[in-house]
PDB file of C-alpha atoms in Angstrom:
ATOM      1  CA  UNK A   2     111.029 -12.275 -84.732  1.00 97.00           C
ATOM      2  CA  UNK A   3     107.325 -11.332 -83.315  1.00 98.00           C
ATOM      3  CA  UNK A   4     104.285 -14.021 -84.279  1.00 98.00           C
ATOM      4  CA  UNK A   5     100.491 -13.247 -82.922  1.00 98.00           C
ATOM      5  CA  UNK A   6      97.275 -13.831 -83.396  1.00 98.00           C
ATOM      6  CA  UNK A   7      94.223 -11.251 -83.331  1.00 98.00           C
ATOM      7  CA  UNK A   8      90.524 -11.995 -83.386  1.00 98.00           C
ATOM      8  CA  UNK A   9      89.689  -8.710 -84.303  1.00 98.00           C
ATOM      9  CA  UNK A  10      86.279  -8.841 -83.861  1.00 98.00           C
ATOM     10  CA  UNK A  11      83.704  -8.290 -87.013  1.00 98.00           C
ATOM     11  CA  UNK A  12      85.977  -5.871 -89.498  1.00 98.00           C
ATOM     12  CA  UNK A  13      83.032  -5.453 -92.505  1.00 98.00           C
ATOM     13  CA  UNK A  14      84.129  -3.563 -95.190  1.00 98.00           C
ATOM     14  CA  UNK A  15      81.168  -1.417 -96.584  1.00 97.00           C
ATOM     15  CA  UNK A  16      80.705  -3.715 -99.219  1.00 96.00           C
ATOM     16  CA  UNK A  17      76.925  -5.487 -99.576  1.00 95.00           C
ATOM     17  CA  UNK A  18      77.447  -8.769 -99.818  1.00 92.00           C
ATOM     18  CA  UNK A  19      74.323 -10.147 -98.237  1.00 92.00           C
ATOM     19  CA  UNK A  20      76.518 -12.191 -95.344  1.00 93.00           C
ATOM     20  CA  UNK A  21      77.269  -9.836 -93.177  1.00 95.00           C
ATOM     21  CA  UNK A  22      75.698  -9.949 -89.536  1.00 95.00           C
ATOM     22  CA  UNK A  23      72.719  -7.905 -88.910  1.00 95.00           C
ATOM     23  CA  UNK A  24      74.929  -4.877 -87.613  1.00 95.00           C
ATOM     24  CA  UNK A  25      77.116  -5.075 -89.998  1.00 97.00           C
ATOM     25  CA  UNK A  26      74.404  -4.657 -92.880  1.00 97.00           C
ATOM     26  CA  UNK A  27      76.096  -1.477 -94.913  1.00 97.00           C
ATOM     27  CA  UNK A  28      74.245   1.577 -93.821  1.00 96.00           C
ATOM     28  CA  UNK A  29      71.692  -0.204 -92.268  1.00 94.00           C
ATOM     29  CA  UNK A  30      69.162  -0.023 -89.046  1.00 92.00           C
ATOM     30  CA  UNK A  31      72.401  -0.303 -86.903  1.00 95.00           C
ATOM     31  CA  UNK A  32      74.148   2.923 -88.803  1.00 95.00           C
ATOM     32  CA  UNK A  33      77.040   0.657 -90.239  1.00 97.00           C
ATOM     33  CA  UNK A  34      78.830   3.426 -91.880  1.00 97.00           C
ATOM     34  CA  UNK A  35      81.631   4.805 -93.572  1.00 98.00           C
ATOM     35  CA  UNK A  36      82.911   6.393 -89.750  1.00 97.00           C
ATOM     36  CA  UNK A  37      82.005   3.827 -87.878  1.00 98.00           C
ATOM     37  CA  UNK A  38      83.828   1.696 -90.192  1.00 98.00           C
ATOM     38  CA  UNK A  39      87.162   4.484 -90.113  1.00 98.00           C
ATOM     39  CA  UNK A  40      86.930   4.032 -86.157  1.00 98.00           C
ATOM     40  CA  UNK A  41      86.549   0.625 -85.967  1.00 98.00           C
ATOM     41  CA  UNK A  42      90.051   0.467 -88.885  1.00 98.00           C
ATOM     42  CA  UNK A  43      92.020   2.750 -86.444  1.00 98.00           C
ATOM     43  CA  UNK A  44      91.547   1.071 -83.232  1.00 98.00           C
ATOM     44  CA  UNK A  45      92.445  -2.845 -85.072  1.00 98.00           C
ATOM     45  CA  UNK A  46      95.265  -1.043 -86.326  1.00 98.00           C
ATOM     46  CA  UNK A  47      96.271   1.065 -83.189  1.00 98.00           C
ATOM     47  CA  UNK A  48      96.187  -2.397 -81.073  1.00 98.00           C
ATOM     48  CA  UNK A  49      98.134  -4.356 -84.621  1.00 98.00           C
ATOM     49  CA  UNK A  50     101.063  -1.671 -84.266  1.00 98.00           C
ATOM     50  CA  UNK A  51     101.157  -1.941 -80.489  1.00 98.00           C
ATOM     51  CA  UNK A  52     102.094  -5.985 -81.027  1.00 98.00           C
ATOM     52  CA  UNK A  53     105.191  -4.931 -82.999  1.00 97.00           C
ATOM     53  CA  UNK A  54     104.423  -8.478 -84.980  1.00 98.00           C
ATOM     54  CA  UNK A  55     106.308  -9.359 -87.969  1.00 98.00           C
ATOM     55  CA  UNK A  56     103.794 -12.466 -88.728  1.00 98.00           C
ATOM     56  CA  UNK A  57     100.341 -11.759 -87.378  1.00 98.00           C
ATOM     57  CA  UNK A  58      97.243 -14.029 -87.724  1.00 98.00           C
ATOM     58  CA  UNK A  59      94.220 -12.397 -87.468  1.00 98.00           C
ATOM     59  CA  UNK A  60      90.240 -13.587 -87.426  1.00 98.00           C
ATOM     60  CA  UNK A  61      86.601 -11.907 -88.397  1.00 98.00           C
ATOM     61  CA  UNK A  62      88.558 -10.075 -91.288  1.00 98.00           C
ATOM     62  CA  UNK A  63      85.070 -10.002 -93.820  1.00 98.00           C
ATOM     63  CA  UNK A  64      87.078  -9.716 -96.785  1.00 97.00           C
ATOM     64  CA  UNK A  65      90.390  -9.266 -98.803  1.00 97.00           C
ATOM     65  CA  UNK A  66      88.862  -5.478 -99.279  1.00 97.00           C
ATOM     66  CA  UNK A  67      88.947  -5.108 -95.219  1.00 98.00           C
ATOM     67  CA  UNK A  68      92.448  -6.142 -95.113  1.00 98.00           C
ATOM     68  CA  UNK A  69      93.300  -3.936 -97.751  1.00 98.00           C
ATOM     69  CA  UNK A  70      92.037  -1.080 -96.010  1.00 98.00           C
ATOM     70  CA  UNK A  71      93.640  -2.906 -92.347  1.00 98.00           C
ATOM     71  CA  UNK A  72      97.060  -2.869 -94.238  1.00 98.00           C
ATOM     72  CA  UNK A  73      96.552   0.819 -95.644  1.00 98.00           C
ATOM     73  CA  UNK A  74      95.298   2.049 -92.117  1.00 98.00           C
ATOM     74  CA  UNK A  75      98.580   0.333 -89.883  1.00 98.00           C
ATOM     75  CA  UNK A  76     100.524   2.183 -93.488  1.00 97.00           C
ATOM     76  CA  UNK A  77      99.703   4.956 -91.648  1.00 97.00           C
ATOM     77  CA  UNK A  78     100.469   5.261 -88.544  1.00 97.00           C
ATOM     78  CA  UNK A  79     103.318   3.761 -89.299  1.00 96.00           C
ATOM     79  CA  UNK A  80     103.715   0.034 -89.745  1.00 96.00           C
ATOM     80  CA  UNK A  81     103.597  -0.929 -92.889  1.00 97.00           C
ATOM     81  CA  UNK A  82     103.247  -5.346 -93.880  1.00 98.00           C
ATOM     82  CA  UNK A  83     104.591  -6.081 -97.732  1.00 97.00           C
ATOM     83  CA  UNK A  84     103.004  -9.424 -97.218  1.00 98.00           C
ATOM     84  CA  UNK A  85      99.781 -10.628 -97.189  1.00 98.00           C
ATOM     85  CA  UNK A  86      97.459 -14.209 -97.401  1.00 98.00           C
ATOM     86  CA  UNK A  87      93.623 -13.893 -97.397  1.00 98.00           C
ATOM     87  CA  UNK A  88      91.013 -16.795 -96.751  1.00 97.00           C
ATOM     88  CA  UNK A  89      87.666 -16.669 -97.746  1.00 94.00           C
ATOM     89  CA  UNK A  90      85.525 -19.182 -96.677  1.00 93.00           C
ATOM     90  CA  UNK A  91      82.010 -19.498 -98.969  1.00 88.00           C
ATOM     91  CA  UNK A  92      79.316 -17.958 -97.232  1.00 87.00           C
ATOM     92  CA  UNK A  93      80.641 -17.110 -94.405  1.00 92.00           C
ATOM     93  CA  UNK A  94      80.749 -13.535 -93.269  1.00 95.00           C
ATOM     94  CA  UNK A  95      83.819 -13.608 -91.062  1.00 97.00           C
ATOM     95  CA  UNK A  96      87.126 -15.180 -92.298  1.00 97.00           C
ATOM     96  CA  UNK A  97      91.368 -15.816 -90.875  1.00 98.00           C
ATOM     97  CA  UNK A  98      93.893 -13.501 -93.217  1.00 98.00           C
ATOM     98  CA  UNK A  99      97.606 -13.213 -92.073  1.00 98.00           C
ATOM     99  CA  UNK A 100     100.227  -9.949 -92.535  1.00 98.00           C
ATOM    100  CA  UNK A 101     103.903 -10.677 -93.228  1.00 98.00           C
ATOM    101  CA  UNK A 102     107.492  -8.126 -92.901  1.00 98.00           C
ATOM    102  CA  UNK A 103     109.138 -12.028 -94.638  1.00 98.00           C
ATOM    103  CA  UNK A 104     108.048 -13.150 -98.081  1.00 98.00           C
ATOM    104  CA  UNK A 105     105.345 -15.049 -98.333  1.00 98.00           C
ATOM    105  CA  UNK A 106     105.935 -17.548-101.117  1.00 98.00           C
ATOM    106  CA  UNK A 107     102.710 -19.512-101.317  1.00 98.00           C
ATOM    107  CA  UNK A 108      99.209 -19.816 -99.507  1.00 98.00           C
ATOM    108  CA  UNK A 109      96.800 -22.411 -99.667  1.00 97.00           C
ATOM    109  CA  UNK A 110      93.032 -22.056 -98.272  1.00 96.00           C
ATOM    110  CA  UNK A 111      92.762 -26.054 -96.788  1.00 97.00           C
ATOM    111  CA  UNK A 112      88.044 -26.029 -96.788  1.00 96.00           C
ATOM    112  CA  UNK A 113      87.394 -27.973 -93.589  1.00 95.00           C
ATOM    113  CA  UNK A 114      84.892 -29.292 -95.034  1.00 87.00           C
ATOM    114  CA  UNK A 115      82.559 -28.700 -98.001  1.00 80.00           C
ATOM    115  CA  UNK A 116      78.925 -27.363 -96.365  1.00 78.00           C
ATOM    116  CA  UNK A 117      79.703 -24.178 -95.970  1.00 77.00           C
ATOM    117  CA  UNK A 118      79.640 -25.090 -91.897  1.00 89.00           C
ATOM    118  CA  UNK A 119      83.063 -24.428 -91.304  1.00 95.00           C
ATOM    119  CA  UNK A 120      85.567 -21.771 -91.711  1.00 96.00           C
ATOM    120  CA  UNK A 121      88.274 -22.637 -93.872  1.00 97.00           C
ATOM    121  CA  UNK A 122      92.373 -23.157 -92.189  1.00 98.00           C
ATOM    122  CA  UNK A 123      95.010 -21.088 -94.579  1.00 98.00           C
ATOM    123  CA  UNK A 124      98.481 -21.589 -94.565  1.00 98.00           C
ATOM    124  CA  UNK A 125     101.532 -19.159 -95.572  1.00 98.00           C
ATOM    125  CA  UNK A 126     104.513 -20.434 -96.689  1.00 98.00           C
ATOM    126  CA  UNK A 127     106.708 -18.008 -95.707  1.00 98.00           C
ATOM    127  CA  UNK A 128     110.789 -17.043 -96.490  1.00 98.00           C
ATOM    128  CA  UNK A 129     112.826 -16.393 -93.410  1.00 97.00           C
ATOM    129  CA  UNK A 130     115.796 -15.692 -93.971  1.00 94.00           C
ATOM    130  CA  UNK A 131     115.970 -17.924 -96.603  1.00 94.00           C
ATOM    131  CA  UNK A 132     114.676 -21.407 -93.936  1.00 96.00           C
ATOM    132  CA  UNK A 133     110.685 -21.898 -94.311  1.00 97.00           C
ATOM    133  CA  UNK A 134     108.513 -20.901 -91.746  1.00 98.00           C
ATOM    134  CA  UNK A 135     104.549 -22.335 -92.345  1.00 98.00           C
ATOM    135  CA  UNK A 136     102.120 -20.307 -90.047  1.00 98.00           C
ATOM    136  CA  UNK A 137      98.343 -21.694 -90.044  1.00 98.00           C
ATOM    137  CA  UNK A 138      95.193 -19.663 -89.305  1.00 98.00           C
ATOM    138  CA  UNK A 139      92.421 -21.241 -86.869  1.00 98.00           C
ATOM    139  CA  UNK A 140      89.115 -20.200 -86.783  1.00 98.00           C
ATOM    140  CA  UNK A 141      87.348 -23.754 -85.657  1.00 98.00           C
ATOM    141  CA  UNK A 142      83.296 -23.353 -84.778  1.00 96.00           C
ATOM    142  CA  UNK A 143      82.490 -21.776 -81.671  1.00 94.00           C
ATOM    143  CA  UNK A 144      81.154 -23.135 -78.642  1.00 90.00           C
ATOM    144  CA  UNK A 145      77.405 -22.244 -80.002  1.00 90.00           C
ATOM    145  CA  UNK A 146      78.441 -26.197 -81.166  1.00 91.00           C
ATOM    146  CA  UNK A 147      79.298 -29.714 -79.533  1.00 94.00           C
ATOM    147  CA  UNK A 148      82.591 -30.576 -79.502  1.00 95.00           C
ATOM    148  CA  UNK A 149      82.383 -32.801 -82.404  1.00 95.00           C
ATOM    149  CA  UNK A 150      82.369 -29.833 -84.583  1.00 96.00           C
ATOM    150  CA  UNK A 151      85.804 -28.408 -83.648  1.00 97.00           C
ATOM    151  CA  UNK A 152      87.341 -31.955 -83.338  1.00 97.00           C
ATOM    152  CA  UNK A 153      85.993 -31.656 -87.124  1.00 97.00           C
ATOM    153  CA  UNK A 154      88.528 -28.634 -88.110  1.00 97.00           C
ATOM    154  CA  UNK A 155      91.594 -30.268 -85.620  1.00 98.00           C
ATOM    155  CA  UNK A 156      91.162 -33.442 -88.068  1.00 98.00           C
ATOM    156  CA  UNK A 157      91.140 -31.656 -91.178  1.00 97.00           C
ATOM    157  CA  UNK A 158      94.132 -29.610 -89.602  1.00 98.00           C
ATOM    158  CA  UNK A 159      96.433 -32.970 -88.370  1.00 97.00           C
ATOM    159  CA  UNK A 160      95.803 -34.640 -92.469  1.00 97.00           C
ATOM    160  CA  UNK A 161      97.805 -31.265 -93.680  1.00 97.00           C
ATOM    161  CA  UNK A 162     100.453 -31.226 -90.808  1.00 97.00           C
ATOM    162  CA  UNK A 163     101.079 -34.929 -91.905  1.00 95.00           C
ATOM    163  CA  UNK A 164     101.595 -33.755 -95.589  1.00 96.00           C
ATOM    164  CA  UNK A 165     103.925 -31.328 -94.993  1.00 95.00           C
ATOM    165  CA  UNK A 166     107.926 -32.772 -94.987  1.00 91.00           C
ATOM    166  CA  UNK A 167     109.549 -34.388 -92.178  1.00 86.00           C
ATOM    167  CA  UNK A 168     110.736 -31.711 -90.260  1.00 89.00           C
ATOM    168  CA  UNK A 169     109.367 -28.714 -91.707  1.00 93.00           C
ATOM    169  CA  UNK A 170     108.741 -26.273 -88.519  1.00 96.00           C
ATOM    170  CA  UNK A 171     105.408 -25.141 -88.756  1.00 98.00           C
ATOM    171  CA  UNK A 172     103.405 -22.352 -86.136  1.00 98.00           C
ATOM    172  CA  UNK A 173      99.232 -22.832 -85.449  1.00 98.00           C
ATOM    173  CA  UNK A 174      97.582 -19.993 -84.294  1.00 98.00           C
ATOM    174  CA  UNK A 175      93.694 -18.098 -84.385  1.00 98.00           C
ATOM    175  CA  UNK A 176      90.772 -18.083 -82.590  1.00 98.00           C
ATOM    176  CA  UNK A 177      90.403 -22.608 -81.582  1.00 98.00           C
ATOM    177  CA  UNK A 178      87.457 -21.815 -79.866  1.00 96.00           C
ATOM    178  CA  UNK A 179      89.221 -23.942 -77.388  1.00 96.00           C
ATOM    179  CA  UNK A 180      90.758 -23.470 -73.881  1.00 94.00           C
ATOM    180  CA  UNK A 181      94.622 -24.635 -73.691  1.00 95.00           C
ATOM    181  CA  UNK A 182      93.228 -27.303 -71.267  1.00 95.00           C
ATOM    182  CA  UNK A 183      89.525 -28.159 -73.112  1.00 94.00           C
ATOM    183  CA  UNK A 184      90.482 -31.687 -71.982  1.00 94.00           C
ATOM    184  CA  UNK A 185      89.228 -31.118 -68.443  1.00 92.00           C
ATOM    185  CA  UNK A 186      87.300 -27.623 -69.128  1.00 87.00           C
ATOM    186  CA  UNK A 187      84.342 -29.071 -71.196  1.00 86.00           C
ATOM    187  CA  UNK A 188      84.138 -32.073 -68.949  1.00 80.00           C
ATOM    188  CA  UNK A 189      80.934 -30.661 -66.998  1.00 75.00           C
ATOM    189  CA  UNK A 190      78.722 -29.836 -69.945  1.00 75.00           C
ATOM    190  CA  UNK A 191      76.487 -31.943 -71.616  1.00 73.00           C
ATOM    191  CA  UNK A 192      76.227 -29.284 -74.414  1.00 84.00           C
ATOM    192  CA  UNK A 193      79.742 -29.299 -75.431  1.00 90.00           C
ATOM    193  CA  UNK A 194      80.574 -33.197 -74.279  1.00 88.00           C
ATOM    194  CA  UNK A 195      79.096 -35.004 -76.750  1.00 91.00           C
ATOM    195  CA  UNK A 196      82.711 -37.215 -78.296  1.00 93.00           C
ATOM    196  CA  UNK A 197      83.207 -38.512 -74.696  1.00 91.00           C
ATOM    197  CA  UNK A 198      86.199 -36.571 -73.298  1.00 91.00           C
ATOM    198  CA  UNK A 199      87.419 -36.583 -76.275  1.00 95.00           C
ATOM    199  CA  UNK A 200      88.856 -33.165 -77.504  1.00 96.00           C
ATOM    200  CA  UNK A 201      90.290 -31.653 -80.383  1.00 97.00           C
ATOM    201  CA  UNK A 202      93.022 -29.173 -80.243  1.00 98.00           C
ATOM    202  CA  UNK A 203      93.942 -31.456 -76.925  1.00 97.00           C
ATOM    203  CA  UNK A 204      93.713 -34.794 -78.461  1.00 97.00           C
ATOM    204  CA  UNK A 205      93.552 -34.318 -82.142  1.00 97.00           C
ATOM    205  CA  UNK A 206      96.400 -32.116 -81.722  1.00 98.00           C
ATOM    206  CA  UNK A 207      98.244 -33.849 -79.936  1.00 97.00           C
ATOM    207  CA  UNK A 208      99.459 -31.317 -76.861  1.00 97.00           C
ATOM    208  CA  UNK A 209      98.502 -33.843 -74.356  1.00 96.00           C
ATOM    209  CA  UNK A 210      99.962 -37.838 -74.174  1.00 94.00           C
ATOM    210  CA  UNK A 211      98.339 -40.596 -73.807  1.00 92.00           C
ATOM    211  CA  UNK A 212      97.911 -40.240 -69.607  1.00 94.00           C
ATOM    212  CA  UNK A 213      96.576 -36.615 -70.654  1.00 94.00           C
ATOM    213  CA  UNK A 214      99.282 -34.853 -69.209  1.00 94.00           C
ATOM    214  CA  UNK A 215     100.500 -31.556 -70.773  1.00 95.00           C
ATOM    215  CA  UNK A 216     103.321 -31.686 -73.279  1.00 95.00           C
ATOM    216  CA  UNK A 217     106.064 -29.489 -72.040  1.00 92.00           C
ATOM    217  CA  UNK A 218     108.948 -27.992 -74.370  1.00 92.00           C
ATOM    218  CA  UNK A 219     111.722 -30.942 -73.079  1.00 88.00           C
ATOM    219  CA  UNK A 220     109.213 -33.469 -73.864  1.00 87.00           C
ATOM    220  CA  UNK A 221     108.583 -31.771 -77.245  1.00 87.00           C
ATOM    221  CA  UNK A 222     112.004 -32.223 -78.311  1.00 79.00           C
ATOM    222  CA  UNK A 223     112.253 -35.834 -77.527  1.00 76.00           C
ATOM    223  CA  UNK A 224     109.051 -36.551 -79.211  1.00 72.00           C
ATOM    224  CA  UNK A 225     108.174 -35.632 -83.859  1.00 76.00           C
ATOM    225  CA  UNK A 226     104.091 -36.266 -82.556  1.00 86.00           C
ATOM    226  CA  UNK A 227     103.174 -34.097 -79.700  1.00 95.00           C
ATOM    227  CA  UNK A 228     103.046 -30.655 -79.842  1.00 97.00           C
ATOM    228  CA  UNK A 229     103.158 -27.568 -77.187  1.00 97.00           C
ATOM    229  CA  UNK A 230     101.169 -25.201 -76.387  1.00 98.00           C
ATOM    230  CA  UNK A 231     102.727 -22.150 -74.961  1.00 98.00           C
ATOM    231  CA  UNK A 232     100.048 -21.241 -73.064  1.00 98.00           C
ATOM    232  CA  UNK A 233     102.064 -22.946 -70.298  1.00 96.00           C
ATOM    233  CA  UNK A 234     105.289 -20.354 -70.673  1.00 95.00           C
ATOM    234  CA  UNK A 235     102.398 -17.923 -68.427  1.00 96.00           C
ATOM    235  CA  UNK A 236     101.621 -18.296 -64.693  1.00 95.00           C
ATOM    236  CA  UNK A 237      98.495 -20.017 -64.735  1.00 94.00           C
ATOM    237  CA  UNK A 238      95.987 -16.393 -63.773  1.00 95.00           C
ATOM    238  CA  UNK A 239      97.094 -14.634 -67.020  1.00 96.00           C
ATOM    239  CA  UNK A 240      96.011 -17.927 -69.331  1.00 97.00           C
ATOM    240  CA  UNK A 241      93.393 -16.046 -71.015  1.00 97.00           C
ATOM    241  CA  UNK A 242      92.571 -13.889 -73.883  1.00 97.00           C
ATOM    242  CA  UNK A 243      88.506 -14.143 -73.790  1.00 96.00           C
ATOM    243  CA  UNK A 244      85.732 -13.336 -71.167  1.00 95.00           C
ATOM    244  CA  UNK A 245      82.463 -15.442 -70.790  1.00 90.00           C
ATOM    245  CA  UNK A 246      80.157 -14.378 -68.368  1.00 85.00           C
ATOM    246  CA  UNK A 247      83.782 -12.900 -65.745  1.00 84.00           C
ATOM    247  CA  UNK A 248      85.512 -15.705 -66.216  1.00 89.00           C
ATOM    248  CA  UNK A 249      88.222 -16.178 -68.672  1.00 92.00           C
ATOM    249  CA  UNK A 250      89.076 -18.352 -70.902  1.00 92.00           C
ATOM    250  CA  UNK A 251      92.334 -19.343 -73.379  1.00 94.00           C
ATOM    251  CA  UNK A 252      90.497 -19.779 -76.396  1.00 96.00           C
ATOM    252  CA  UNK A 253      92.715 -17.940 -78.293  1.00 98.00           C
ATOM    253  CA  UNK A 254      96.698 -20.056 -78.635  1.00 98.00           C
ATOM    254  CA  UNK A 255      99.631 -20.246 -80.417  1.00 98.00           C
ATOM    255  CA  UNK A 256     100.857 -23.995 -80.966  1.00 98.00           C
ATOM    256  CA  UNK A 257     104.568 -24.888 -81.828  1.00 98.00           C
ATOM    257  CA  UNK A 258     106.315 -28.273 -83.528  1.00 97.00           C
ATOM    258  CA  UNK A 259     108.760 -29.932 -82.183  1.00 95.00           C
ATOM    259  CA  UNK A 260     111.153 -28.396 -85.029  1.00 95.00           C
ATOM    260  CA  UNK A 261     111.054 -25.177 -83.493  1.00 96.00           C
ATOM    261  CA  UNK A 262     112.972 -26.652 -80.305  1.00 94.00           C
ATOM    262  CA  UNK A 263     115.922 -29.140 -82.146  1.00 91.00           C
ATOM    263  CA  UNK A 264     118.563 -26.324 -81.710  1.00 90.00           C
ATOM    264  CA  UNK A 265     118.207 -26.052 -86.260  1.00 92.00           C
ATOM    265  CA  UNK A 266     116.953 -22.677 -87.500  1.00 94.00           C
ATOM    266  CA  UNK A 267     113.889 -21.291 -86.431  1.00 97.00           C
ATOM    267  CA  UNK A 268     113.435 -21.741 -82.686  1.00 96.00           C
ATOM    268  CA  UNK A 269     111.302 -20.805 -80.690  1.00 97.00           C
ATOM    269  CA  UNK A 270     112.625 -18.284 -77.385  1.00 97.00           C
ATOM    270  CA  UNK A 271     111.470 -19.648 -74.352  1.00 96.00           C
ATOM    271  CA  UNK A 272     109.356 -18.169 -72.116  1.00 96.00           C
ATOM    272  CA  UNK A 273     108.990 -15.167 -74.757  1.00 98.00           C
ATOM    273  CA  UNK A 274     104.927 -15.680 -75.229  1.00 98.00           C
ATOM    274  CA  UNK A 275     102.602 -13.671 -74.087  1.00 97.00           C
ATOM    275  CA  UNK A 276      99.505 -11.734 -74.495  1.00 97.00           C
ATOM    276  CA  UNK A 277      99.013  -8.312 -75.032  1.00 98.00           C
ATOM    277  CA  UNK A 278      96.862  -6.635 -72.663  1.00 97.00           C
ATOM    278  CA  UNK A 279      97.796  -2.886 -72.445  1.00 97.00           C
ATOM    279  CA  UNK A 280      95.546  -0.883 -70.379  1.00 97.00           C
ATOM    280  CA  UNK A 281      93.774   0.431 -73.227  1.00 97.00           C
ATOM    281  CA  UNK A 282      92.038  -2.531 -73.644  1.00 98.00           C
ATOM    282  CA  UNK A 283      90.029  -2.587 -70.895  1.00 97.00           C
ATOM    283  CA  UNK A 284      87.081  -0.608 -69.752  1.00 96.00           C
ATOM    284  CA  UNK A 285      85.859  -1.638 -65.898  1.00 92.00           C
ATOM    285  CA  UNK A 286      87.788  -4.448 -65.549  1.00 91.00           C
ATOM    286  CA  UNK A 287      86.357  -6.480 -68.844  1.00 95.00           C
ATOM    287  CA  UNK A 288      88.244  -6.561 -72.048  1.00 97.00           C
ATOM    288  CA  UNK A 289      87.005  -3.296 -73.659  1.00 97.00           C
ATOM    289  CA  UNK A 290      85.478  -5.010 -76.929  1.00 97.00           C
ATOM    290  CA  UNK A 291      84.279  -2.723 -80.087  1.00 97.00           C
ATOM    291  CA  UNK A 292      81.101  -1.328 -78.600  1.00 97.00           C
ATOM    292  CA  UNK A 293      77.408  -1.543 -79.818  1.00 94.00           C
ATOM    293  CA  UNK A 294      73.922   0.141 -77.462  1.00 92.00           C
ATOM    294  CA  UNK A 295      71.145  -2.651 -77.197  1.00 79.00           C
ATOM    295  CA  UNK A 296      68.150   0.079 -76.105  1.00 84.00           C
ATOM    296  CA  UNK A 297      66.232   1.203 -78.826  1.00 84.00           C
ATOM    297  CA  UNK A 298      67.331   1.833 -82.073  1.00 84.00           C
ATOM    298  CA  UNK A 299      70.359  -0.273 -81.226  1.00 89.00           C
ATOM    299  CA  UNK A 300      73.767   1.153 -82.595  1.00 95.00           C
ATOM    300  CA  UNK A 301      77.095   0.857 -82.649  1.00 96.00           C
ATOM    301  CA  UNK A 302      79.268   3.294 -80.398  1.00 96.00           C
ATOM    302  CA  UNK A 303      82.560   3.858 -82.327  1.00 96.00           C
ATOM    303  CA  UNK A 304      84.138   3.468 -80.089  1.00 97.00           C
ATOM    304  CA  UNK A 305      85.977  -0.045 -78.269  1.00 98.00           C
ATOM    305  CA  UNK A 306      88.327  -2.408 -80.380  1.00 98.00           C
ATOM    306  CA  UNK A 307      87.940  -6.546 -79.671  1.00 98.00           C
ATOM    307  CA  UNK A 308      85.939  -9.604 -77.535  1.00 97.00           C
ATOM    308  CA  UNK A 309      89.715 -11.351 -77.203  1.00 98.00           C
ATOM    309  CA  UNK A 310      93.128  -9.825 -76.382  1.00 98.00           C
ATOM    310  CA  UNK A 311      95.940 -10.729 -79.182  1.00 98.00           C
ATOM    311  CA  UNK A 312      98.763 -13.167 -78.195  1.00 98.00           C
ATOM    312  CA  UNK A 313     102.203 -13.694 -79.569  1.00 98.00           C
ATOM    313  CA  UNK A 314     105.707 -15.150 -80.033  1.00 98.00           C
ATOM    314  CA  UNK A 315     109.157 -14.960 -80.468  1.00 98.00           C
ATOM    315  CA  UNK A 316     111.708 -16.984 -82.340  1.00 98.00           C
ATOM    316  CA  UNK A 317     115.204 -16.255 -83.166  1.00 96.00           C
ATOM    317  CA  UNK A 318     117.931 -17.967 -85.970  1.00 89.00           C
TER     318      UNK A 318
END
């Protein structure tokens, strides 16, 4: 079973809901029209088909209508997902979603708070050959704000994780807007470090130990509190899925619970983690994101994919 995560970068539909970014107002000045929408759907579906995941968490989906149109396009391309879940956050321009070939027994959305400032966390309870697996799709606050905002997201997620039945396996996926070693990378940033060095992804979710050493797969099997970030399965130079000012960042993460490494039921397949980095997802050495002209009149060019690379991992019974 392959589980993946993909920030598709602004998949907006053609309904004017009043929450759209300026460049995605249907038939507006930027030229976001039916043709552009269909091109974006085809390009996004082409990537998802290439990944070939059984379960995939998605970020930056505007609406359930957009998700259904994406499912229909995937079907046209020969990849059928029978089950889906969607979490609409009040007044949010983009949201989280999940597609699955396995039955979704239930789906919940967890508001981080009720200010409308944070995107809801999507939880799907999935039945895999009679075993239960919970998948949480995240899209935390961006780095335009300080780390305290991402800690707010992490604490809400942790609160829910502590409510789960003991030893029930879960996978955390999504765009956490946090590097897998955020506790190291953000220390010199006064803009981000407003928490005295404490991070959401590392300290709150316990992907490091009390001495700030990364949790390893072997230590995970002996400990029920810590979680394992799969980025450590790759060589260090490949541990990135997003680029900022030419530098790679591992903002997208797949994090697993100890129950997926205890030799029982559903198990993570060691060293199966990877990023989907097909050549067509790059242009001139950079991630080939959805293209927009910045010259007047500003408009969509109808080419490119996303500013994030998908990531994936394998699991087995």
